[in-house]
mmCIF file of C-alpha atoms in Angstrom:
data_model
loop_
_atom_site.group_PDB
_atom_site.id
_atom_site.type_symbol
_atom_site.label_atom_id
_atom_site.label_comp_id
_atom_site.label_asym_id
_atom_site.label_seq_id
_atom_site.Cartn_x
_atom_site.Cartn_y
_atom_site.Cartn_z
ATOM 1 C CA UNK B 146 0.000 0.000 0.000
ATOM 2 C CA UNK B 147 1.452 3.334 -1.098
ATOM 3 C CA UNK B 148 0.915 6.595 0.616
ATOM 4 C CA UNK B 149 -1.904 8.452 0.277
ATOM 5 C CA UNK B 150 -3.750 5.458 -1.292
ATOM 6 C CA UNK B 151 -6.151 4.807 1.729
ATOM 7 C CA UNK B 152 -8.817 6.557 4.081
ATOM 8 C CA UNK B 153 -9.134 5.271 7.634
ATOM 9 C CA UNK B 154 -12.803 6.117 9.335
ATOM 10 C CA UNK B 155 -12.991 5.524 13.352
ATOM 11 C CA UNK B 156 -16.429 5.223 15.375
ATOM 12 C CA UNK B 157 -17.944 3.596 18.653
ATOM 13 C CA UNK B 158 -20.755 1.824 19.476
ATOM 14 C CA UNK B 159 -22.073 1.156 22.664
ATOM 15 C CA UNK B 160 -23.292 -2.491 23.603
ATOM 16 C CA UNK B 161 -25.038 -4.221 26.497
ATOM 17 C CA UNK B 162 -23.306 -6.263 29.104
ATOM 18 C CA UNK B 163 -24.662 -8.351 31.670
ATOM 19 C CA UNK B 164 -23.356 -10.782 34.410
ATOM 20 C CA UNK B 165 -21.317 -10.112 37.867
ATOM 21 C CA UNK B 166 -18.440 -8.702 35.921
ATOM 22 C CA UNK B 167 -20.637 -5.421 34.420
ATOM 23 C CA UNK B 168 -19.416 -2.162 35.389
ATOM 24 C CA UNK B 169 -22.401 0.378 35.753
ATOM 25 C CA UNK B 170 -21.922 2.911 32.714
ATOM 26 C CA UNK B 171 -24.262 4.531 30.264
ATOM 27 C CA UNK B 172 -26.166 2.883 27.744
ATOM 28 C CA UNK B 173 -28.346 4.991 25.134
ATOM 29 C CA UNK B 174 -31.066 2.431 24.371
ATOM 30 C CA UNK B 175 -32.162 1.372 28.026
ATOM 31 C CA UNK B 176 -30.919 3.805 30.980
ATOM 32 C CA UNK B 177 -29.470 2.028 34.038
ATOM 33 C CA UNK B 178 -28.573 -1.288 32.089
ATOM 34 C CA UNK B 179 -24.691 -1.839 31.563
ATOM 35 C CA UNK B 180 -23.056 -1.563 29.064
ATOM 36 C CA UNK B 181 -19.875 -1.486 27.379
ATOM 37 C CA UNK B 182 -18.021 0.645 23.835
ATOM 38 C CA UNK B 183 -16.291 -0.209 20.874
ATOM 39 C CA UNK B 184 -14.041 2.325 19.685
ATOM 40 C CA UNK B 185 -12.986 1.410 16.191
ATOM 41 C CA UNK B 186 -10.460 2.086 13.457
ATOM 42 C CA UNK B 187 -11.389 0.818 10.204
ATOM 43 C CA UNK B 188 -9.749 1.016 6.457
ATOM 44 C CA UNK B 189 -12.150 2.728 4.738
ATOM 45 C CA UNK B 190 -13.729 0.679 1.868
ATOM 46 C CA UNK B 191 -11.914 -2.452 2.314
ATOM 47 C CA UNK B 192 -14.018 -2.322 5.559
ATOM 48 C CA UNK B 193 -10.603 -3.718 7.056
ATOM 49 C CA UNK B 194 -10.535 -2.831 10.792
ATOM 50 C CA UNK B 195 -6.787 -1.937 12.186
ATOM 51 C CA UNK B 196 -8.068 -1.918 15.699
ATOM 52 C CA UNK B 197 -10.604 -1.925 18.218
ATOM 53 C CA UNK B 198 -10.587 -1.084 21.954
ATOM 54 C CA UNK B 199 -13.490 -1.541 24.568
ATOM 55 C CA UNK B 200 -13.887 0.940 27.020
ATOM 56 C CA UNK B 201 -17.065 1.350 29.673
ATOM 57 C CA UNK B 202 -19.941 2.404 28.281
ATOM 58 C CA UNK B 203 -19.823 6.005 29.706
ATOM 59 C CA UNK B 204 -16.806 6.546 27.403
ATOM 60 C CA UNK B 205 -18.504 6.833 23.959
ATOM 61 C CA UNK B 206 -17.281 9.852 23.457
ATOM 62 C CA UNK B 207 -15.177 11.063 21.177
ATOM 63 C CA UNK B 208 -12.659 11.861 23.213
ATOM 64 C CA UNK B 209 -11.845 8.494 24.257
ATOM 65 C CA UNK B 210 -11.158 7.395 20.631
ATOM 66 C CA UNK B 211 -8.503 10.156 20.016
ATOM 67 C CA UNK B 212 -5.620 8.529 22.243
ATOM 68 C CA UNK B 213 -6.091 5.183 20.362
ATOM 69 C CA UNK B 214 -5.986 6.619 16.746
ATOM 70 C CA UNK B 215 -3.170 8.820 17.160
ATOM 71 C CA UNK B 216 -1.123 5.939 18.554
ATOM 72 C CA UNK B 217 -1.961 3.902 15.016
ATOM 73 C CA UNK B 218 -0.531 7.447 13.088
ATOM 74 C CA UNK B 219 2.236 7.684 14.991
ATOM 75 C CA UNK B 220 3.236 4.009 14.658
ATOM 76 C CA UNK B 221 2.566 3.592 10.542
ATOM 77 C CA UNK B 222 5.814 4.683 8.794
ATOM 78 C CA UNK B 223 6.260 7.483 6.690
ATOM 79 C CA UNK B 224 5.367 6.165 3.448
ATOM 80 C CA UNK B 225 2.174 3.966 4.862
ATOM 81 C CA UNK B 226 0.384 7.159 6.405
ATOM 82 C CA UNK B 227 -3.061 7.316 5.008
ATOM 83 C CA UNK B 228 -4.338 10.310 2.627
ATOM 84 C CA UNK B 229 -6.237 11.699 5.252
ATOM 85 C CA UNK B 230 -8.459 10.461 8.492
ATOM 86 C CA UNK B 231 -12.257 10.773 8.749
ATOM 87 C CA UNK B 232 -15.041 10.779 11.134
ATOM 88 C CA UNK B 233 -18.275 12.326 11.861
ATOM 89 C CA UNK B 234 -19.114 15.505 13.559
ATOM 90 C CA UNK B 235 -18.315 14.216 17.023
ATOM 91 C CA UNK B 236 -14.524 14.495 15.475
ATOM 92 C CA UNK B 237 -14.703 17.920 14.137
ATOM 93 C CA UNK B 238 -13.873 18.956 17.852
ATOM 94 C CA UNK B 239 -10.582 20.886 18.200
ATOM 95 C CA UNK B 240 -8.468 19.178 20.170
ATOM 96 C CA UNK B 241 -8.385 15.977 17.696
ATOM 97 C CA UNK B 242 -8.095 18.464 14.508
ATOM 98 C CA UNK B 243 -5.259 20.290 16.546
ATOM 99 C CA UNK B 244 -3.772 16.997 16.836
ATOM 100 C CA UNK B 245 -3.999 15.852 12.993
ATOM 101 C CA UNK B 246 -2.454 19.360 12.372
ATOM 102 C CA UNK B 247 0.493 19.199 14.207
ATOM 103 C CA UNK B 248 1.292 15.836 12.702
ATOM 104 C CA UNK B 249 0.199 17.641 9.311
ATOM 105 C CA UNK B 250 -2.074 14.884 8.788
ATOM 106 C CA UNK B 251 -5.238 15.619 6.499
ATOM 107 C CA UNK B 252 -8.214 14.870 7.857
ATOM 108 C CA UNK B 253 -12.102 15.194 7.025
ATOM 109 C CA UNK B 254 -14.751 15.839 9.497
ATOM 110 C CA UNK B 255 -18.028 17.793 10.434
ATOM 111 C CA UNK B 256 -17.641 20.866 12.400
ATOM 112 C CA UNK B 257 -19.236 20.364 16.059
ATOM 113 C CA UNK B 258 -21.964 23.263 16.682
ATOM 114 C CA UNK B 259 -21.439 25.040 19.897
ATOM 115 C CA UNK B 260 -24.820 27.267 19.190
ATOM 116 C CA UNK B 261 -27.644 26.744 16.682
ATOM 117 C CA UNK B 262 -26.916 27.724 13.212
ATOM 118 C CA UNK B 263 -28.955 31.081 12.140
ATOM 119 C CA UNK B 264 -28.869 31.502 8.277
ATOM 120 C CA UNK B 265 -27.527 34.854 7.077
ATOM 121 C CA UNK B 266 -30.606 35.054 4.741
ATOM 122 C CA UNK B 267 -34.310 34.467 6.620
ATOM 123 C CA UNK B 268 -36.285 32.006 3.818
ATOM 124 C CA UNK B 269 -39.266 33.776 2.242
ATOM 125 C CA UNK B 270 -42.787 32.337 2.338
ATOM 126 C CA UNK B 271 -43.784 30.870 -0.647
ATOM 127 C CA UNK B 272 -46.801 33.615 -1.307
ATOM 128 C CA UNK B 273 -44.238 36.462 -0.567
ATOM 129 C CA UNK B 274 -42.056 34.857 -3.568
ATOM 130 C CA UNK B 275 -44.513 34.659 -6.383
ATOM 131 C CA UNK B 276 -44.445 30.655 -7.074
ATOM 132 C CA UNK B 277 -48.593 31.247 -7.404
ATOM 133 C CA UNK B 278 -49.266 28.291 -4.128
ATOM 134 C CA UNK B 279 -50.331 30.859 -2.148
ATOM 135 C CA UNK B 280 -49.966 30.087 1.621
ATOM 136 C CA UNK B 281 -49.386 26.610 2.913
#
């Protein structure tokens, strides 16, 4: 594999877990069970995962994923480094895209709101812009 000639795409999931050995965490789908994450790192697609690390289930964020991905960077040499790492809006935070910059790694996420998003230009009703429907 030459460089630039992959994309690797990271996620989580949170899971249930049950028995003696369940550590009380957060799961999204029935509050108060336990649970447990998967924090993945997978080739993007060749669907080929390059690893995986379970954490409680009250660390599904984000957060908890950067350590793990910046250690697979750092250890790929030079001429293996992908052509740039992506993930969803939970990733477009900036202490992961701080990160990816210092290592001048490129990298393609979603912004993360911190407010609600106002459009510059309000939307005109459709009877104020003369497409003959009248009001709905």
């Amino acid at each position: 594999m030459r460089h630039g000639s992959w994309i690797p795409h990271h996620g989580e999931a949170a899971l249930r877990q049950a028995g003696r050995r369940a550590v009380i965490s957060y799961n999204p789908t029935k509050p108060g069970r336990h649970s447990h994450t998967y924090h993945t790192y997978l080739m993007a697609g060749l669907r080929q995962v390059l690893g995986v690390e379970v954490h409680s289930g009250n660390e599904h964020a984000a957060k908890h994923t950067q350590p793990g991905l910046l250690k697979i960077l750092d250890n790929l040499p030079d001429g293996r480094k992908p052509a740039l790492v992506r993930g969803d809006c939970a990733f477009g935070n900036d202490p992961l895209m701080t990160e990816l910059e210092e290592r001048q790694q490129p990298y393609l996420a979603l912004e993360e709101r911190q407010a609600p998003h106002q459009p510059s230009v309000p939307r005109k009703r459709l009877d104020q812009c003369g497409s003959g429907l009248g009001r709905l």
